Amino acid sequence: KDYHNPVFIVPDDLMATHTKFVQMMFRKQRKDREQRARRREELRVQREYEAIRKQLEDDKTINEAYIKRRKRFYDMVLTDGLIECRVLRDVKAFEEEGTAMQHCVFKCKYYEKPYSLILSARIGNQRIETIEVDLSRYAINQCYGKHDQFTMHHQRIVDLVNAQMDTIKAYNRNRVKKQQIKIAV
């Protein structure tokens, strides 16, 4: 402020003016602290994400092991005519799914879970939900859309996957001919 201006040197109500400027200073300090905290958190998340990414680049065996475990499911398509559910094909697909859907399928390393089959439910090229199927119980563990929320297609996707659990069992036991597509009725 202009300290040569008499309004600031000798205001009509000195205490009110003092309180006003002190509150302004506190608001500015709080805003600066919040911005610094937000930036620190963004940098922490970015460093963590980059560390995971670098680890994956360094260790290609993780991707190869995942592909070896899930290759038998690559031809499997669960569809009801509108929604298609397909297995995520490699670790890069997990990263893309996690980024697009903004949930933890990549960050929490679901590709390392030996009894989890991760499917991406889509309408055309648009991702709708990500489904985790437990291959030891043949049941759905999770099914969430963007930001871990249910979508308007949630129940239809759950019903589709549950109706096709026998198809998943057959693929898991390698008893399916290549290019078989099962359509739920």
PDB file of C-alpha atoms in Angstrom:
ATOM      1  CA  LYS A   1       0.000   0.000   0.000  1.00  0.00           C
ATOM      2  CA  ASP A   2       0.995   3.622  -0.494  1.00  0.00           C
ATOM      3  CA  TYR A   3       2.290   4.729   2.912  1.00  0.00           C
ATOM      4  CA  HIS A   4       2.283   8.370   1.839  1.00  0.00           C
ATOM      5  CA  ASN A   5      -1.485   8.330   1.474  1.00  0.00           C
ATOM      6  CA  PRO A   6      -3.160   9.785   4.611  1.00  0.00           C
ATOM      7  CA  VAL A   7      -5.951   7.174   4.406  1.00  0.00           C
ATOM      8  CA  PHE A   8      -3.401   4.481   5.277  1.00  0.00           C
ATOM      9  CA  ILE A   9      -1.300   6.550   7.686  1.00  0.00           C
ATOM     10  CA  VAL A  10      -4.181   7.677   9.885  1.00  0.00           C
ATOM     11  CA  PRO A  11      -7.370   5.781   8.959  1.00  0.00           C
ATOM     12  CA  ASP A  12     -10.707   6.694  10.527  1.00  0.00           C
ATOM     13  CA  ASP A  13     -10.876   3.364  12.395  1.00  0.00           C
ATOM     14  CA  LEU A  14      -7.325   2.237  13.093  1.00  0.00           C
ATOM     15  CA  MET A  15      -8.266  -1.130  14.675  1.00  0.00           C
ATOM     16  CA  ALA A  16     -10.672  -2.101  11.886  1.00  0.00           C
ATOM     17  CA  THR A  17      -8.100  -1.192   9.224  1.00  0.00           C
ATOM     18  CA  HIS A  18      -5.393  -3.095  11.106  1.00  0.00           C
ATOM     19  CA  THR A  19      -7.646  -6.152  11.420  1.00  0.00           C
ATOM     20  CA  LYS A  20      -8.543  -5.945   7.722  1.00  0.00           C
ATOM     21  CA  PHE A  21      -4.901  -5.888   6.604  1.00  0.00           C
ATOM     22  CA  VAL A  22      -3.851  -8.624   9.051  1.00  0.00           C
ATOM     23  CA  GLN A  23      -6.670 -10.856   7.728  1.00  0.00           C
ATOM     24  CA  MET A  24      -5.585 -10.111   4.158  1.00  0.00           C
ATOM     25  CA  MET A  25      -2.025 -11.095   5.086  1.00  0.00           C
ATOM     26  CA  PHE A  26      -3.213 -14.343   6.742  1.00  0.00           C
ATOM     27  CA  ARG A  27      -5.362 -15.230   3.710  1.00  0.00           C
ATOM     28  CA  LYS A  28      -2.409 -14.669   1.399  1.00  0.00           C
ATOM     29  CA  GLN A  29      -0.110 -16.751   3.603  1.00  0.00           C
ATOM     30  CA  ARG A  30      -2.710 -19.558   3.820  1.00  0.00           C
ATOM     31  CA  LYS A  31      -3.181 -19.509   0.043  1.00  0.00           C
ATOM     32  CA  ASP A  32       0.599 -19.662  -0.472  1.00  0.00           C
ATOM     33  CA  ARG A  33       0.895 -22.582   1.982  1.00  0.00           C
ATOM     34  CA  GLU A  34      -1.928 -24.451   0.247  1.00  0.00           C
ATOM     35  CA  GLN A  35      -0.348 -23.892  -3.170  1.00  0.00           C
ATOM     36  CA  ARG A  36       3.031 -25.132  -1.914  1.00  0.00           C
ATOM     37  CA  ALA A  37       1.387 -28.183  -0.303  1.00  0.00           C
ATOM     38  CA  ARG A  38      -0.531 -28.939  -3.506  1.00  0.00           C
ATOM     39  CA  ARG A  39       2.636 -28.630  -5.563  1.00  0.00           C
ATOM     40  CA  ARG A  40       4.572 -30.866  -3.144  1.00  0.00           C
ATOM     41  CA  GLU A  41       1.814 -33.489  -3.369  1.00  0.00           C
ATOM     42  CA  GLU A  42       1.786 -33.302  -7.185  1.00  0.00           C
ATOM     43  CA  LEU A  43       5.553 -33.735  -7.268  1.00  0.00           C
ATOM     44  CA  ARG A  44       5.381 -36.657  -4.813  1.00  0.00           C
ATOM     45  CA  VAL A  45       2.745 -38.424  -6.898  1.00  0.00           C
ATOM     46  CA  GLN A  46       4.698 -37.731 -10.076  1.00  0.00           C
ATOM     47  CA  ARG A  47       7.932 -39.093  -8.540  1.00  0.00           C
ATOM     48  CA  GLU A  48       6.099 -42.186  -7.301  1.00  0.00           C
ATOM     49  CA  TYR A  49       4.510 -42.744 -10.691  1.00  0.00           C
ATOM     50  CA  GLU A  50       7.836 -42.273 -12.488  1.00  0.00           C
ATOM     51  CA  ALA A  51       9.531 -44.716 -10.089  1.00  0.00           C
ATOM     52  CA  ILE A  52       6.932 -47.371 -10.903  1.00  0.00           C
ATOM     53  CA  ARG A  53       7.273 -46.619 -14.603  1.00  0.00           C
ATOM     54  CA  LYS A  54      11.072 -46.848 -14.465  1.00  0.00           C
ATOM     55  CA  GLN A  55      10.888 -50.088 -12.525  1.00  0.00           C
ATOM     56  CA  LEU A  56       8.653 -51.555 -15.226  1.00  0.00           C
ATOM     57  CA  GLU A  57      10.949 -50.401 -17.988  1.00  0.00           C
ATOM     58  CA  ASP A  58      13.924 -51.940 -16.188  1.00  0.00           C
ATOM     59  CA  ASP A  59      12.182 -55.207 -15.458  1.00  0.00           C
ATOM     60  CA  LYS A  60      10.592 -56.568 -18.617  1.00  0.00           C
ATOM     61  CA  THR A  61      10.119 -59.937 -16.926  1.00  0.00           C
ATOM     62  CA  ILE A  62       7.025 -58.595 -15.153  1.00  0.00           C
ATOM     63  CA  ASN A  63       5.350 -57.919 -18.485  1.00  0.00           C
ATOM     64  CA  GLU A  64       6.489 -61.250 -19.920  1.00  0.00           C
ATOM     65  CA  ALA A  65       5.210 -63.125 -16.859  1.00  0.00           C
ATOM     66  CA  TYR A  66       1.839 -61.384 -17.079  1.00  0.00           C
ATOM     67  CA  ILE A  67       1.519 -62.164 -20.779  1.00  0.00           C
ATOM     68  CA  LYS A  68       2.433 -65.800 -20.151  1.00  0.00           C
ATOM     69  CA  ARG A  69      -0.219 -66.104 -17.394  1.00  0.00           C
ATOM     70  CA  ARG A  70      -3.010 -64.368 -19.334  1.00  0.00           C
ATOM     71  CA  LYS A  71      -2.265 -65.180 -22.974  1.00  0.00           C
ATOM     72  CA  ARG A  72      -4.934 -67.904 -23.044  1.00  0.00           C
ATOM     73  CA  PHE A  73      -7.592 -65.218 -22.440  1.00  0.00           C
ATOM     74  CA  TYR A  74      -6.562 -62.956 -25.354  1.00  0.00           C
ATOM     75  CA  ASP A  75      -9.167 -64.365 -27.737  1.00  0.00           C
ATOM     76  CA  MET A  76     -11.967 -64.164 -25.168  1.00  0.00           C
ATOM     77  CA  VAL A  77     -14.620 -61.541 -25.813  1.00  0.00           C
ATOM     78  CA  LEU A  78     -17.646 -61.312 -23.545  1.00  0.00           C
ATOM     79  CA  THR A  79     -20.376 -59.322 -25.212  1.00  0.00           C
ATOM     80  CA  ASP A  80     -24.092 -58.732 -25.101  1.00  0.00           C
ATOM     81  CA  GLY A  81     -24.161 -56.941 -28.427  1.00  0.00           C
ATOM     82  CA  LEU A  82     -23.451 -53.483 -26.997  1.00  0.00           C
ATOM     83  CA  ILE A  83     -20.834 -53.930 -24.276  1.00  0.00           C
ATOM     84  CA  GLU A  84     -17.626 -55.857 -24.902  1.00  0.00           C
ATOM     85  CA  CYS A  85     -15.383 -57.109 -22.105  1.00  0.00           C
ATOM     86  CA  ARG A  86     -11.807 -57.999 -23.028  1.00  0.00           C
ATOM     87  CA  VAL A  87      -8.753 -58.891 -20.982  1.00  0.00           C
ATOM     88  CA  LEU A  88      -6.017 -56.281 -20.575  1.00  0.00           C
ATOM     89  CA  ARG A  89      -3.250 -57.668 -22.783  1.00  0.00           C
ATOM     90  CA  ASP A  90      -0.078 -56.347 -21.126  1.00  0.00           C
ATOM     91  CA  VAL A  91       1.247 -54.074 -18.408  1.00  0.00           C
ATOM     92  CA  LYS A  92       1.130 -51.067 -20.753  1.00  0.00           C
ATOM     93  CA  ALA A  93      -2.622 -51.680 -21.097  1.00  0.00           C
ATOM     94  CA  PHE A  94      -2.890 -51.525 -17.292  1.00  0.00           C
ATOM     95  CA  GLU A  95      -1.148 -48.160 -17.310  1.00  0.00           C
ATOM     96  CA  GLU A  96      -3.467 -46.840 -20.026  1.00  0.00           C
ATOM     97  CA  GLU A  97      -6.554 -48.182 -18.242  1.00  0.00           C
ATOM     98  CA  GLY A  98      -5.471 -46.700 -14.910  1.00  0.00           C
ATOM     99  CA  THR A  99      -4.752 -43.323 -16.473  1.00  0.00           C
ATOM    100  CA  ALA A 100      -7.940 -43.200 -18.525  1.00  0.00           C
ATOM    101  CA  MET A 101     -10.219 -44.434 -15.743  1.00  0.00           C
ATOM    102  CA  GLN A 102      -8.272 -42.645 -12.991  1.00  0.00           C
ATOM    103  CA  HIS A 103      -8.121 -45.554 -10.610  1.00  0.00           C
ATOM    104  CA  CYS A 104      -5.471 -47.825  -9.108  1.00  0.00           C
ATOM    105  CA  VAL A 105      -5.392 -50.799 -11.491  1.00  0.00           C
ATOM    106  CA  PHE A 106      -1.842 -49.887 -12.550  1.00  0.00           C
ATOM    107  CA  LYS A 107      -0.519 -48.208  -9.429  1.00  0.00           C
ATOM    108  CA  CYS A 108      -1.519 -51.119  -7.167  1.00  0.00           C
ATOM    109  CA  LYS A 109       0.053 -53.614  -9.583  1.00  0.00           C
ATOM    110  CA  TYR A 110      -3.010 -55.734 -10.332  1.00  0.00           C
ATOM    111  CA  TYR A 111      -0.979 -57.333 -13.122  1.00  0.00           C
ATOM    112  CA  GLU A 112       1.069 -59.142 -10.453  1.00  0.00           C
ATOM    113  CA  LYS A 113      -1.939 -60.765  -8.786  1.00  0.00           C
ATOM    114  CA  PRO A 114      -1.807 -64.438  -9.824  1.00  0.00           C
ATOM    115  CA  TYR A 115      -5.528 -65.159  -9.441  1.00  0.00           C
ATOM    116  CA  SER A 116      -6.941 -61.928 -10.863  1.00  0.00           C
ATOM    117  CA  LEU A 117      -8.207 -61.506 -14.383  1.00  0.00           C
ATOM    118  CA  ILE A 118      -8.673 -57.850 -15.285  1.00  0.00           C
ATOM    119  CA  LEU A 119     -11.207 -57.034 -17.995  1.00  0.00           C
ATOM    120  CA  SER A 120     -11.991 -53.731 -19.635  1.00  0.00           C
ATOM    121  CA  ALA A 121     -15.669 -53.173 -20.454  1.00  0.00           C
ATOM    122  CA  ARG A 122     -16.139 -50.928 -23.466  1.00  0.00           C
ATOM    123  CA  ILE A 123     -18.778 -49.617 -25.764  1.00  0.00           C
ATOM    124  CA  GLY A 124     -16.960 -49.159 -29.041  1.00  0.00           C
ATOM    125  CA  ASN A 125     -13.612 -47.611 -28.108  1.00  0.00           C
ATOM    126  CA  GLN A 126     -14.948 -45.884 -24.996  1.00  0.00           C
ATOM    127  CA  ARG A 127     -13.929 -47.423 -21.672  1.00  0.00           C
ATOM    128  CA  ILE A 128     -16.891 -47.910 -19.352  1.00  0.00           C
ATOM    129  CA  GLU A 129     -15.693 -49.982 -16.372  1.00  0.00           C
ATOM    130  CA  THR A 130     -12.784 -52.153 -15.265  1.00  0.00           C
ATOM    131  CA  ILE A 131     -13.628 -55.578 -13.854  1.00  0.00           C
ATOM    132  CA  GLU A 132     -11.500 -57.801 -11.612  1.00  0.00           C
ATOM    133  CA  VAL A 133     -12.449 -61.487 -11.668  1.00  0.00           C
ATOM    134  CA  ASP A 134     -11.021 -63.847  -9.056  1.00  0.00           C
ATOM    135  CA  LEU A 135      -9.873 -66.978 -10.919  1.00  0.00           C
ATOM    136  CA  SER A 136      -9.810 -69.126  -7.795  1.00  0.00           C
ATOM    137  CA  ARG A 137     -13.474 -68.479  -6.881  1.00  0.00           C
ATOM    138  CA  TYR A 138     -14.742 -67.408 -10.312  1.00  0.00           C
ATOM    139  CA  ALA A 139     -16.436 -64.364  -8.890  1.00  0.00           C
ATOM    140  CA  ILE A 140     -16.231 -60.634  -9.508  1.00  0.00           C
ATOM    141  CA  ASN A 141     -14.043 -58.895  -6.930  1.00  0.00           C
ATOM    142  CA  GLN A 142     -14.476 -55.360  -8.242  1.00  0.00           C
ATOM    143  CA  CYS A 143     -16.216 -53.550 -11.052  1.00  0.00           C
ATOM    144  CA  TYR A 144     -15.804 -49.779 -11.223  1.00  0.00           C
ATOM    145  CA  GLY A 145     -15.904 -46.987 -13.746  1.00  0.00           C
ATOM    146  CA  LYS A 146     -14.002 -43.737 -13.807  1.00  0.00           C
ATOM    147  CA  HIS A 147     -12.917 -42.452 -10.370  1.00  0.00           C
ATOM    148  CA  ASP A 148     -14.045 -45.783  -8.821  1.00  0.00           C
ATOM    149  CA  GLN A 149     -17.693 -44.914  -9.377  1.00  0.00           C
ATOM    150  CA  PHE A 150     -20.503 -47.071 -10.718  1.00  0.00           C
ATOM    151  CA  THR A 151     -21.750 -46.218 -14.182  1.00  0.00           C
ATOM    152  CA  MET A 152     -25.241 -46.465 -15.623  1.00  0.00           C
ATOM    153  CA  HIS A 153     -24.100 -49.734 -17.282  1.00  0.00           C
ATOM    154  CA  HIS A 154     -22.742 -51.248 -14.038  1.00  0.00           C
ATOM    155  CA  GLN A 155     -25.458 -53.830 -13.416  1.00  0.00           C
ATOM    156  CA  ARG A 156     -25.506 -54.850 -17.064  1.00  0.00           C
ATOM    157  CA  ILE A 157     -21.723 -55.415 -17.007  1.00  0.00           C
ATOM    158  CA  VAL A 158     -21.889 -57.415 -13.775  1.00  0.00           C
ATOM    159  CA  ASP A 159     -24.709 -59.557 -15.179  1.00  0.00           C
ATOM    160  CA  LEU A 160     -22.782 -60.088 -18.425  1.00  0.00           C
ATOM    161  CA  VAL A 161     -19.596 -61.238 -16.680  1.00  0.00           C
ATOM    162  CA  ASN A 162     -21.488 -63.421 -14.195  1.00  0.00           C
ATOM    163  CA  ALA A 163     -23.479 -65.022 -17.031  1.00  0.00           C
ATOM    164  CA  GLN A 164     -20.222 -65.797 -18.859  1.00  0.00           C
ATOM    165  CA  MET A 165     -18.301 -67.177 -15.866  1.00  0.00           C
ATOM    166  CA  ASP A 166     -18.372 -70.644 -17.486  1.00  0.00           C
ATOM    167  CA  THR A 167     -16.621 -69.184 -20.534  1.00  0.00           C
ATOM    168  CA  ILE A 168     -13.935 -67.700 -18.269  1.00  0.00           C
ATOM    169  CA  LYS A 169     -13.530 -71.119 -16.568  1.00  0.00           C
ATOM    170  CA  ALA A 170     -13.179 -72.809 -19.950  1.00  0.00           C
ATOM    171  CA  TYR A 171     -10.533 -70.316 -21.113  1.00  0.00           C
ATOM    172  CA  ASN A 172      -8.713 -70.676 -17.813  1.00  0.00           C
ATOM    173  CA  ARG A 173      -8.560 -74.446 -18.333  1.00  0.00           C
ATOM    174  CA  ASN A 174      -7.506 -74.018 -21.994  1.00  0.00           C
ATOM    175  CA  ARG A 175     -10.569 -75.888 -23.253  1.00  0.00           C
ATOM    176  CA  VAL A 176     -11.683 -73.313 -25.774  1.00  0.00           C
ATOM    177  CA  LYS A 177     -11.046 -73.189 -29.496  1.00  0.00           C
ATOM    178  CA  LYS A 178      -9.369 -70.024 -30.774  1.00  0.00           C
ATOM    179  CA  GLN A 179     -11.534 -67.050 -31.806  1.00  0.00           C
ATOM    180  CA  GLN A 180     -14.618 -68.245 -29.925  1.00  0.00           C
ATOM    181  CA  ILE A 181     -16.885 -65.379 -28.994  1.00  0.00           C
ATOM    182  CA  LYS A 182     -19.590 -66.036 -26.445  1.00  0.00           C
ATOM    183  CA  ILE A 183     -22.676 -63.832 -26.539  1.00  0.00           C
ATOM    184  CA  ALA A 184     -24.847 -63.505 -23.450  1.00  0.00           C
ATOM    185  CA  VAL A 185     -28.569 -63.768 -23.940  1.00  0.00           C
TER     186      VAL A 185
END
